[in-house]
Structure formats: structure tokens, C-alpha cells
Amino acid sequence: MTWVDLVVAAAVLVLLYLALRVGEGTTVRFATDRSAEVDTDPSRLPYDAARSLLRMFAALAASTVFTFIYAYAAAKSRRLERVLIPALDILQSVPVLGFLSVAVAGFIALHPGSMLALECASVFAIFTSQAWNMTFGFYYSLTSLPRELDELSRSFRFTKWMRFWKVEVPSGMISLVWNGMMSFGGGWFFLVASEAISVNDTNYVLPGVGSYAGAAIADGDLGKVGWAILTMAVMVIGVNLLFWRPLTAWTEKFKNEQSEANEVQRSVVLNILRRSNWPQILGNLLRPVGRGMGRAARVFGTDDRPLTISPARKLTGDITFTVVAGAVILWGLYDLGRYLNDETGLGVFGEPLLLGLATLGRVVLLVAVATVIWVPIGVKIGFSPKLTRIAQPVVQVLASFPANFLFPLAMWFFLKTGLSIDIGGILLMSLGAQWYILFNTIAGAMSIPSDLREAMDDLGVHGWQRWKRLILPGIFPSYVTGGITASGGAWNASIVAEVVTFGGTTLTATGLGAYIAKATAAGDFPHLLAGIAVMSVYVVGLNRLFWRRLYRLADTRFAL
């Protein structure tokens, strides 16, 4: 055993020990009358940071499992795709606050009086801010699998499990990692909302950087807000150095190219792991498990099924599926309409529909400006491993800062300049949405084979012709994924960005986000449901009329 093996073993043991010690606080009982208190002593921040990190990684693990199952089901079943992808559009548009309103009560009923209930609710809220982007990205990877890999799997009659684990997951690994990185940043964005929870007019808070920052902002204490920002920066840089950078460097092996790139990403942590014997030892120990899973997965068949299906059988299945799915959807809509009609009348939809137009304008402007700014920058970063190493932690820090942390600065800027929150809200929305475009553009640029770029250099193709012939077609599929998630993220971020509070001052924009935030604060469930329903309609409509057409274009013309 070498010194590298000892260092890796010690690091793993320390991480496990810290996780166990921090995890002890998740199962204690809580007192209702003290549950809303937050200790804002800066000396508590290391422990709060560890609790927040534990929730973030638990949510990331759940999001990864959800991504594999949901995206695979949508990509492999034409009928399920018709339901699951529109449902994903809706889920992406439902605000984190909307999920929390339902989830907290359910988890408290499962674990009454236990901190575990609040921890589960918080992890679930973070999960809802991470999973959709990862699922969209992996779904597209599955539907745009290179033809030669598809033919290889069918020719060798791989089992379904072998095709998934040996062909499809590696093909989508670059997109999965970069979207996972962006989703992790999305979790930070809603950290305050997920750690400060309200249900049945009772407020609960969990130890964490988000709740610490929320309390400091409510108190108007700029010094403690600064400590929270510093802690957040340290966490983001640390996670990037120890987790995301090794992953992005590791994904270099999954590039689909004929020649080896001149420059590749490097990671000190990954180099240490590669020099260690532990990966080989663990691989040998787990090999029987992998073989057992492979044998068990043979029951799902092999990948040599015919591509054609009997027209009569196909028609019968389509009709049956449409009738059943339609009946369930109509029943749900009828039940929702009856509830709202009994509580407030169906006229409750009028106001959010009009307010939604204002938020729609902000979303469209945000996505357009972010595209113009971040696509060229993302291509530049993705084409340069050296620049990626420098820019990755910077982008991670920028993408991961919750808008709430910047409310004091935003409030001062708006009041000092006289800028209306109706316009300034676009800037705050961009803090949680524009990064999806940047990260997906970087992933798309990294996926372009080096041999194609070298061929363009040899032919002397530069400038606009290079963008037209190589760069735009190469990044277009990834950009569409980034655009659709940025659009949905902007709608979700509007709830935070259209109502800015610091100390005793509140600025409120005209828009659907402010409407939902107001209904949530008041516990007005009929208006909250109406606002969420209208936001879902806007998001799904925008996706159906615009983004899905771009998806089809990317699949038919620009898949590598």
C-alpha cells in the first residue's frame, strides 16, 4: 500500500465521520415554540454549512436516480413520452414554494415531531430545483444517440441493461455532469426557501447557510450577510475543487472523437485517485455484483428487437393509452376546477393570466439577452481546457449564489438609482436562470470532437463560416436544453425576484411571481393553486410552441 492509498483512505474516512456526526442532528425532536429561532452566531456557520451540504448531496443523489428512470421511460416509450415530457414541463414550472406547501405537511405526518420530517421536506424542495434540468439533458442524450453506437448495440445483441450502462450513459455523460453541476447551483439558489419552511401558519427553520442568511437579511444585519456570502463562496469553491472538477476531467474519456485532443482538463484530485489502488480494489470487489445485475437484467431482453410494429397493434395501443391518460387528466382538471369554483369562483384565473403576461415579457427578454451574451463565452470556455479550469469555479460561484443573498445590494441599487423593480426584477431573475444557457453551451462545445475542429483549422474555415458550419450545429442540441431549462428556471425565479425584502422595506413588481409569493405568504391555497396552474399553462405553451420545435430540429438536423 502506497502513501497515496493511505491519503485516499484517510480522506474517505474523514468524510464518512463528518457525514455521520452532522447527520446525527437530522433525527432529533424539535419543539414547535422554538423551531423558528435561528442562531446567527458566525461561529455556527461551519456546522450550518455542513448541514446544507449534506442536504444538497442527498438531493443530487435523488435527482440522479430520478433522471435515469424518468428520462429513460420518456425516451423509450413513445406513448409515455407524450405524457412524461409535458408533465416535466409542468413540474419545472411549479415553484419550489408550491412543492413545499404540500410536501412539508406530508412529511410531518409521516414523522411527527421529528427533525427528520423537516429534513426530508428540505431535501425534497432542493430536489425539485435540481432534477428537471438533469432529466431534460439526459432525455435528449438518449433520443439523440449517435447512429453508429445504436447499430453497435444492436449488432452485438447487448442486453437492455448493457445498452443503457455501457452505451447510453457514457454517451450522455458530459451533458449529465455539466447539467448536474448547473442543477447543484440551482439548489443553492433556493436554499433560503428550502431551509425556512412554513406550514399551517407555523414557521420552521433548519440549521443551514440558507436559514442563517435569511435571518440575517430579515434583521438587516449586513455584517452577518457578509459572513454568509463568504461561507457560500468557500463551499462552492470547495465542492468544485473536490467534486465537480474531477468529474468534468473524468468525462473527457467519453468524448466521441477519432483523434486525441491536444489539451484535456486536469484535476489534482482525479490524478491522486488514479494513482491509488483503491479504485481497482473496489472494482474487483464489486465485479461479482455487476455480473449478477447483468445476468438478472437479461429478463428485459436483448437489443435486437425489430424497429417496425404491427400497425393494428400500434393503433390499438395508442387509442387505449390516449383514453386512459385523457380520462385521468380530465378528472384532475375537473376536480381542480370544482374546488376553485367552490372557494373563489373560476374568475380567480383572470388576474394571474394578465399578470403572467408581464412575467412572460421578462422571461423572453432574459433568455434573448442571455443567449447573446453567454453563447459566445460558453463556446470559448468549452473549446479551451485551460480556460475551463479557470472559469469553472468562477462560473460555479456566480451561478450558485442565491438571489436572496444579494437583496441588500439590489435594494440599495434600486433605491439609489430609482430603477423600478419591474425592470430590476429581470436582473434578479437572471441570477437563477441565465447560467443554464452558459453551462449547456460549455457542455455542447466540449462535446464537439477535436478532429472536426482540427479539420476546420486545416481547411482554413474561420469567422462566421466556422460558426455556421461547425459551432452552431455542434452546440445547438445542448443550447436547446439550456434554453428550455433557463426559461422554466426564470419562471420559478420570478417568485423570488419580483418581491425584494430587506429589513423593513419591500419592493414588489407587477407579475405572476409576486402574485404566487403573496398567496403563499398569506396561506391562500385557492389563489396559490390558480397562480401555479396559470404559470404551468404559460410554461407548457411556450415549450410546445417554441422549444419543442427546436428540439425536433436539433434531433433531425444537428445531432452529431
XYZ file of C-alpha atoms in Angstrom, residues 29-533:
505
model
C -37.007 16.016 18.158
C -37.961 19.640 17.687
C -40.072 21.933 19.822
C -42.707 23.882 17.914
C -42.351 27.015 20.008
C -38.591 27.209 19.322
C -38.471 25.814 15.801
C -38.454 29.250 14.163
C -35.379 30.514 16.058
C -32.113 30.924 14.143
C -28.751 31.192 15.836
C -26.851 33.787 13.786
C -23.584 33.492 15.694
C -20.893 33.326 12.945
C -19.165 30.513 14.854
C -22.146 28.309 13.920
C -21.518 28.709 10.202
C -19.168 25.683 9.757
C -21.824 23.372 11.206
C -24.580 25.098 9.231
C -22.502 24.742 6.065
C -22.059 21.018 6.673
C -25.824 20.553 7.176
C -26.560 22.429 3.943
C -24.006 20.373 2.013
C -25.473 17.128 3.326
C -28.931 18.159 2.056
C -27.536 19.271 -1.294
C -25.763 15.978 -1.986
C -28.750 13.930 -0.775
C -30.926 15.856 -3.237
C -28.331 15.386 -6.002
C -28.321 11.615 -5.443
C -32.127 11.520 -5.587
C -32.104 13.711 -8.721
C -29.644 11.371 -10.467
C -31.772 8.294 -9.762
C -34.904 10.168 -10.879
C -33.127 11.319 -14.053
C -32.142 7.798 -15.079
C -35.632 6.364 -14.511
C -37.780 9.232 -15.804
C -35.659 10.159 -18.834
C -35.285 6.509 -19.844
C -39.044 5.907 -19.642
C -39.763 9.039 -21.700
C -37.115 8.227 -24.323
C -38.005 4.559 -24.768
C -41.805 4.738 -24.863
C -43.479 6.875 -27.477
C -46.742 6.807 -25.535
C -45.195 7.641 -22.175
C -43.224 10.418 -23.844
C -46.486 12.180 -24.716
C -47.322 12.395 -21.008
C -43.985 12.489 -19.235
C -42.367 15.327 -21.188
C -45.347 17.732 -20.869
C -45.525 16.689 -17.208
C -41.842 17.579 -16.881
C -42.615 21.000 -18.351
C -45.285 21.468 -15.692
C -43.125 20.172 -12.846
C -40.337 22.520 -13.910
C -42.733 25.460 -13.771
C -44.234 24.641 -10.372
C -42.453 26.882 -7.851
C -40.389 25.411 -5.055
C -42.794 27.136 -2.666
C -45.643 25.234 -4.289
C -43.933 21.890 -3.649
C -43.115 22.880 -0.078
C -46.723 23.769 0.721
C -47.720 20.151 0.080
C -44.551 18.258 0.990
C -43.999 19.645 4.488
C -47.405 18.617 5.782
C -46.977 15.143 4.304
C -43.508 14.555 5.779
C -44.575 15.882 9.196
C -47.481 13.434 9.138
C -45.014 10.588 8.414
C -42.502 11.667 11.086
C -44.444 13.760 13.635
C -42.264 15.848 15.915
C -39.017 14.653 14.318
C -36.459 16.882 12.650
C -36.227 14.160 10.005
C -39.592 15.314 8.625
C -38.272 18.831 8.032
C -35.015 17.459 6.619
C -36.938 15.297 4.141
C -39.072 18.277 3.128
C -35.980 20.438 2.637
C -34.193 17.771 0.581
C -37.358 17.330 -1.492
C -37.506 21.075 -2.144
C -33.862 21.120 -3.274
C -34.566 18.037 -5.406
C -37.341 19.934 -7.215
C -34.838 22.656 -8.127
C -32.260 20.146 -9.437
C -33.992 17.203 -11.100
C -35.782 18.760 -14.088
C -32.700 20.222 -15.775
C -30.763 16.952 -15.424
C -33.730 14.964 -16.738
C -34.169 17.170 -19.807
C -30.469 16.905 -20.630
C -30.279 13.115 -20.266
C -33.561 12.635 -22.139
C -32.135 14.476 -25.110
C -28.924 12.414 -24.919
C -30.973 9.224 -25.098
C -33.070 10.422 -28.042
C -30.048 11.673 -29.998
C -27.731 8.680 -29.531
C -25.221 8.564 -32.417
C -26.326 6.107 -35.095
C -23.076 4.129 -35.006
C -23.490 3.444 -31.275
C -27.088 2.342 -31.809
C -26.031 -0.026 -34.586
C -23.162 -1.359 -32.463
C -25.528 -2.227 -29.610
C -27.977 -3.974 -31.914
C -25.293 -5.844 -33.863
C -23.762 -7.334 -30.706
C -27.213 -8.021 -29.222
C -26.484 -6.205 -25.982
C -28.998 -6.697 -23.210
C -31.108 -3.646 -22.377
C -29.017 -3.164 -19.249
C -25.741 -3.338 -21.184
C -27.034 -0.855 -23.756
C -28.061 1.560 -21.003
C -24.944 1.276 -18.827
C -22.290 0.700 -21.497
C -23.612 2.812 -24.377
C -26.306 5.336 -23.438
C -24.986 6.589 -20.095
C -21.411 7.103 -21.405
C -22.792 8.872 -24.486
C -24.696 11.343 -22.313
C -22.112 11.637 -19.532
C -20.706 15.058 -20.471
C -24.165 16.594 -20.637
C -25.222 14.799 -17.445
C -22.252 16.080 -15.430
C -22.495 19.668 -16.632
C -26.264 19.746 -16.131
C -25.745 18.178 -12.707
C -23.296 20.962 -11.900
C -25.827 23.565 -13.001
C -28.620 21.860 -11.089
C -26.457 21.855 -7.981
C -26.157 25.620 -8.410
C -29.938 25.795 -8.799
C -30.254 24.103 -5.424
C -28.136 26.837 -3.822
C -30.405 29.454 -5.413
C -33.429 28.205 -3.440
C -31.526 27.309 -0.274
C -33.207 30.016 1.825
C -36.694 28.862 0.824
C -35.878 25.193 1.480
C -34.414 25.769 4.949
C -37.041 28.212 6.221
C -40.378 26.408 5.945
C -43.938 27.434 6.782
C -46.956 25.169 7.160
C -50.309 25.768 8.838
C -49.209 29.273 9.901
C -46.208 27.772 11.734
C -42.644 28.622 10.761
C -39.846 26.058 10.929
C -36.170 26.555 10.218
C -33.331 24.075 9.796
C -29.666 24.729 10.631
C -28.020 25.802 7.396
C -26.418 28.634 5.486
C -29.743 29.429 3.798
C -31.684 29.892 7.035
C -28.725 31.810 8.525
C -28.697 34.200 5.561
C -32.499 34.536 5.648
C -32.415 35.537 9.325
C -29.559 37.999 8.740
C -31.421 39.578 5.816
C -34.626 39.849 7.867
C -32.659 41.569 10.641
C -30.942 43.889 8.172
C -27.527 42.836 9.502
C -25.099 43.401 6.625
C -22.155 42.029 8.587
C -23.754 38.629 9.081
C -24.975 38.619 5.465
C -21.327 39.093 4.502
C -20.312 36.091 6.623
C -22.990 34.023 4.891
C -21.745 35.099 1.457
C -18.155 34.248 2.406
C -19.231 30.825 3.671
C -21.177 30.206 0.478
C -18.140 31.120 -1.637
C -15.907 28.744 0.337
C -18.445 25.915 -0.030
C -18.924 26.427 -3.754
C -15.189 26.586 -4.469
C -14.522 23.578 -2.236
C -17.229 21.461 -3.861
C -15.986 22.479 -7.286
C -12.371 21.588 -6.456
C -13.079 18.278 -4.721
C -16.116 17.041 -6.651
C -17.077 18.767 -9.901
C -13.635 19.403 -11.360
C -12.592 15.727 -11.009
C -15.882 14.717 -12.637
C -15.533 17.098 -15.582
C -11.943 15.969 -16.122
C -13.052 12.324 -15.925
C -15.747 12.889 -18.589
C -13.029 13.695 -21.151
C -12.842 9.934 -21.770
C -16.426 9.944 -23.090
C -15.838 12.346 -25.976
C -16.878 10.860 -29.307
C -13.850 11.660 -31.459
C -11.377 9.929 -33.750
C -8.170 11.589 -32.563
C -6.892 12.540 -29.137
C -7.254 16.188 -28.182
C -4.086 18.241 -27.760
C -5.307 19.608 -24.436
C -7.528 17.957 -21.870
C -8.860 19.043 -18.499
C -6.778 18.144 -15.465
C -7.649 17.607 -11.817
C -5.259 17.050 -8.937
C -7.890 15.066 -7.047
C -8.564 12.837 -10.056
C -4.851 12.273 -10.594
C -4.482 11.174 -6.962
C -7.411 8.779 -7.293
C -5.959 7.320 -10.492
C -2.618 6.742 -8.769
C -4.346 4.990 -5.905
C -5.071 1.258 -5.870
C -8.473 1.731 -4.241
C -10.467 2.082 -7.495
C -9.045 -1.220 -8.733
C -9.670 -2.909 -5.372
C -13.273 -1.678 -5.238
C -13.755 -2.674 -8.871
C -12.637 -6.220 -8.116
C -14.914 -6.403 -5.075
C -17.953 -5.089 -6.961
C -17.372 -7.083 -10.152
C -19.489 -10.063 -8.951
C -22.311 -7.650 -8.146
C -22.103 -6.167 -11.648
C -22.139 -9.604 -13.234
C -25.132 -10.592 -11.128
C -27.026 -7.461 -12.179
C -26.127 -8.176 -15.795
C -27.492 -11.720 -15.593
C -30.641 -10.534 -13.802
C -31.220 -7.854 -16.449
C -31.424 -10.473 -19.225
C -35.121 -10.862 -18.374
C -35.689 -7.478 -20.070
C -34.490 -8.885 -23.388
C -31.736 -8.007 -25.805
C -31.283 -5.006 -28.044
C -32.065 -6.699 -31.341
C -35.808 -6.116 -31.421
C -37.333 -5.179 -34.788
C -37.813 -1.482 -35.458
C -41.271 -1.963 -37.005
C -44.503 -2.705 -35.132
C -47.784 -4.034 -36.453
C -49.967 -1.042 -37.463
C -53.088 -2.601 -35.910
C -51.297 -3.275 -32.621
C -49.813 0.217 -32.630
C -53.218 1.842 -33.253
C -54.907 -0.204 -30.534
C -52.230 0.688 -28.011
C -52.368 4.381 -28.925
C -56.152 4.533 -28.557
C -56.116 2.700 -25.211
C -53.323 4.840 -23.805
C -54.946 8.076 -25.018
C -58.311 7.191 -23.484
C -56.862 6.209 -20.098
C -54.429 9.152 -19.862
C -57.062 11.592 -21.102
C -59.603 10.358 -18.570
C -57.138 10.804 -15.689
C -56.154 14.310 -16.826
C -59.762 15.400 -17.352
C -60.733 14.072 -13.929
C -57.890 16.026 -12.324
C -58.835 19.225 -14.156
C -62.496 18.788 -13.233
C -61.669 18.234 -9.564
C -59.370 21.291 -9.507
C -61.998 23.433 -11.248
C -64.706 22.317 -8.829
C -62.518 23.127 -5.818
C -61.635 26.604 -7.109
C -65.234 27.275 -8.121
C -66.460 26.410 -4.623
C -63.784 28.517 -2.926
C -63.426 31.632 -5.082
C -65.169 31.103 -8.422
C -63.455 30.446 -11.749
C -62.866 34.184 -12.173
C -59.808 33.673 -9.965
C -57.819 32.853 -13.122
C -58.311 36.316 -14.645
C -55.790 38.248 -12.577
C -52.916 35.715 -12.793
C -53.451 35.381 -16.561
C -52.904 39.130 -17.008
C -50.006 39.248 -14.550
C -48.455 36.306 -16.379
C -48.046 38.453 -19.490
C -45.727 40.802 -17.582
C -43.629 37.911 -16.303
C -43.639 36.351 -19.788
C -42.111 39.532 -21.195
C -39.353 39.406 -18.586
C -38.644 35.732 -19.323
C -38.415 36.268 -23.098
C -36.132 39.288 -22.698
C -33.925 37.435 -20.204
C -33.460 34.374 -22.433
C -32.736 36.503 -25.505
C -30.119 38.662 -23.774
C -28.548 35.649 -22.018
C -28.244 33.879 -25.383
C -26.427 36.789 -26.997
C -24.051 37.196 -24.045
C -23.335 33.662 -22.858
C -23.279 31.519 -26.013
C -20.020 33.035 -27.351
C -18.483 32.934 -23.867
C -19.594 29.326 -23.334
C -18.080 28.252 -26.663
C -14.802 29.958 -25.790
C -14.677 28.191 -22.415
C -15.716 24.804 -23.804
C -13.043 24.862 -26.524
C -10.214 25.634 -24.089
C -9.411 23.160 -21.264
C -7.079 25.739 -19.700
C -9.807 28.374 -19.708
C -12.285 25.803 -18.382
C -10.085 25.158 -15.344
C -10.011 28.880 -14.598
C -13.612 29.719 -15.462
C -15.348 26.700 -13.930
C -15.015 27.750 -10.258
C -15.819 31.373 -11.121
C -18.960 30.384 -13.008
C -19.909 27.981 -10.219
C -19.684 30.763 -7.634
C -21.734 33.144 -9.779
C -24.336 30.506 -10.627
C -24.671 29.253 -7.076
C -25.344 32.467 -5.193
C -28.978 32.671 -4.046
C -30.641 35.885 -5.150
C -31.745 36.427 -1.555
C -28.114 36.911 -0.518
C -27.857 39.863 -2.904
C -31.114 41.531 -1.850
C -29.364 44.147 0.314
C -27.182 45.220 -2.610
C -30.111 45.038 -5.050
C -32.339 47.055 -2.712
C -29.663 49.740 -2.297
C -29.061 49.883 -6.058
C -32.764 50.123 -6.934
C -33.434 52.851 -4.377
C -30.253 54.781 -5.197
C -30.821 54.800 -8.963
C -34.621 54.915 -8.908
C -34.727 51.762 -11.050
C -38.154 50.167 -10.943
C -38.381 46.641 -9.552
C -40.436 45.834 -12.669
C -37.202 46.200 -14.636
C -34.751 45.330 -11.893
C -36.600 42.062 -11.323
C -35.206 40.863 -14.665
C -31.683 41.219 -13.284
C -32.592 39.193 -10.198
C -34.330 36.525 -12.308
C -31.213 36.240 -14.426
C -29.202 35.226 -11.348
C -31.047 31.930 -11.292
C -31.731 31.311 -14.986
C -29.009 32.571 -17.341
C -26.459 30.015 -16.150
C -28.412 27.126 -17.675
C -27.604 28.549 -21.116
C -23.933 29.047 -20.242
C -23.418 25.590 -18.745
C -25.178 23.759 -21.558
C -23.256 25.764 -24.165
C -19.999 24.783 -22.458
C -21.090 21.131 -22.422
C -22.087 21.326 -26.099
C -18.773 22.904 -27.092
C -16.839 20.264 -25.146
C -18.795 17.512 -26.933
C -17.699 18.689 -30.403
C -14.997 16.204 -31.492
C -11.487 17.628 -31.614
C -10.895 16.075 -35.024
C -13.722 18.165 -36.506
C -12.224 21.329 -35.053
C -8.785 20.369 -36.375
C -10.283 19.671 -39.813
C -11.783 23.163 -39.828
C -8.370 24.597 -38.926
C -6.699 22.636 -41.727
C -9.280 23.906 -44.235
C -8.852 27.469 -43.040
C -12.506 27.870 -42.027
C -12.769 30.752 -39.552
C -15.107 33.528 -38.511
C -18.791 33.321 -39.344
C -18.335 30.308 -41.623
C -16.816 28.347 -38.711
C -19.777 29.277 -36.520
C -22.248 28.398 -39.251
C -20.680 25.079 -40.323
C -19.354 23.711 -37.006
C -20.041 25.620 -33.804
C -23.762 26.421 -34.078
C -24.738 22.929 -35.341
C -22.487 21.345 -32.714
C -23.834 23.243 -29.701
C -27.439 23.605 -30.900
C -28.842 20.483 -29.168
C -27.218 21.447 -25.875
C -28.320 25.061 -26.257
C -31.939 23.987 -26.692
C -31.715 22.008 -23.453
C -30.225 25.052 -21.749
C -32.814 27.378 -23.231
C -35.800 25.332 -22.139
C -34.466 24.914 -18.600
C -33.451 28.580 -18.417
C -36.955 29.556 -19.438
C -38.508 27.334 -16.781
C -35.953 28.475 -14.222
C -36.752 32.103 -14.962
C -40.455 31.500 -14.279
C -39.563 29.819 -10.998
C -37.077 32.528 -10.045
C -39.698 35.209 -10.663
C -41.323 34.275 -7.340
C -38.127 35.257 -5.530
C -37.150 38.127 -7.825
C -40.458 40.008 -8.069
C -40.677 40.561 -4.309
C -37.492 42.032 -2.772
C -37.340 42.450 1.007
C -34.561 43.733 3.237
C -35.115 44.793 6.810
C -38.446 46.590 6.860
C -38.505 47.613 3.170
C -40.257 45.614 0.465
C -40.332 46.250 -3.291
C -42.959 44.380 -5.319
C -43.068 44.049 -9.107
C -46.157 43.537 -11.216
C -46.121 39.910 -12.255
C -47.226 36.353 -11.697
C -44.261 35.571 -9.426
C -45.273 38.291 -6.968
C -48.864 37.009 -7.107
C -47.778 33.483 -6.127
C -45.400 34.768 -3.426
C -48.212 36.844 -1.904
C -50.643 33.899 -1.942
C -48.012 31.641 -0.350
C -47.258 34.120 2.447
C -50.975 34.518 3.181
C -51.665 30.773 3.088
C -54.290 31.433 0.385
C -54.399 27.998 -1.280
C -57.093 28.776 -3.918
C -55.129 31.743 -5.268
C -51.854 29.796 -4.911
C -53.258 26.910 -6.973
C -54.638 29.326 -9.558
C -51.249 31.058 -9.854
C -49.364 27.775 -10.183
C -51.867 26.483 -12.754
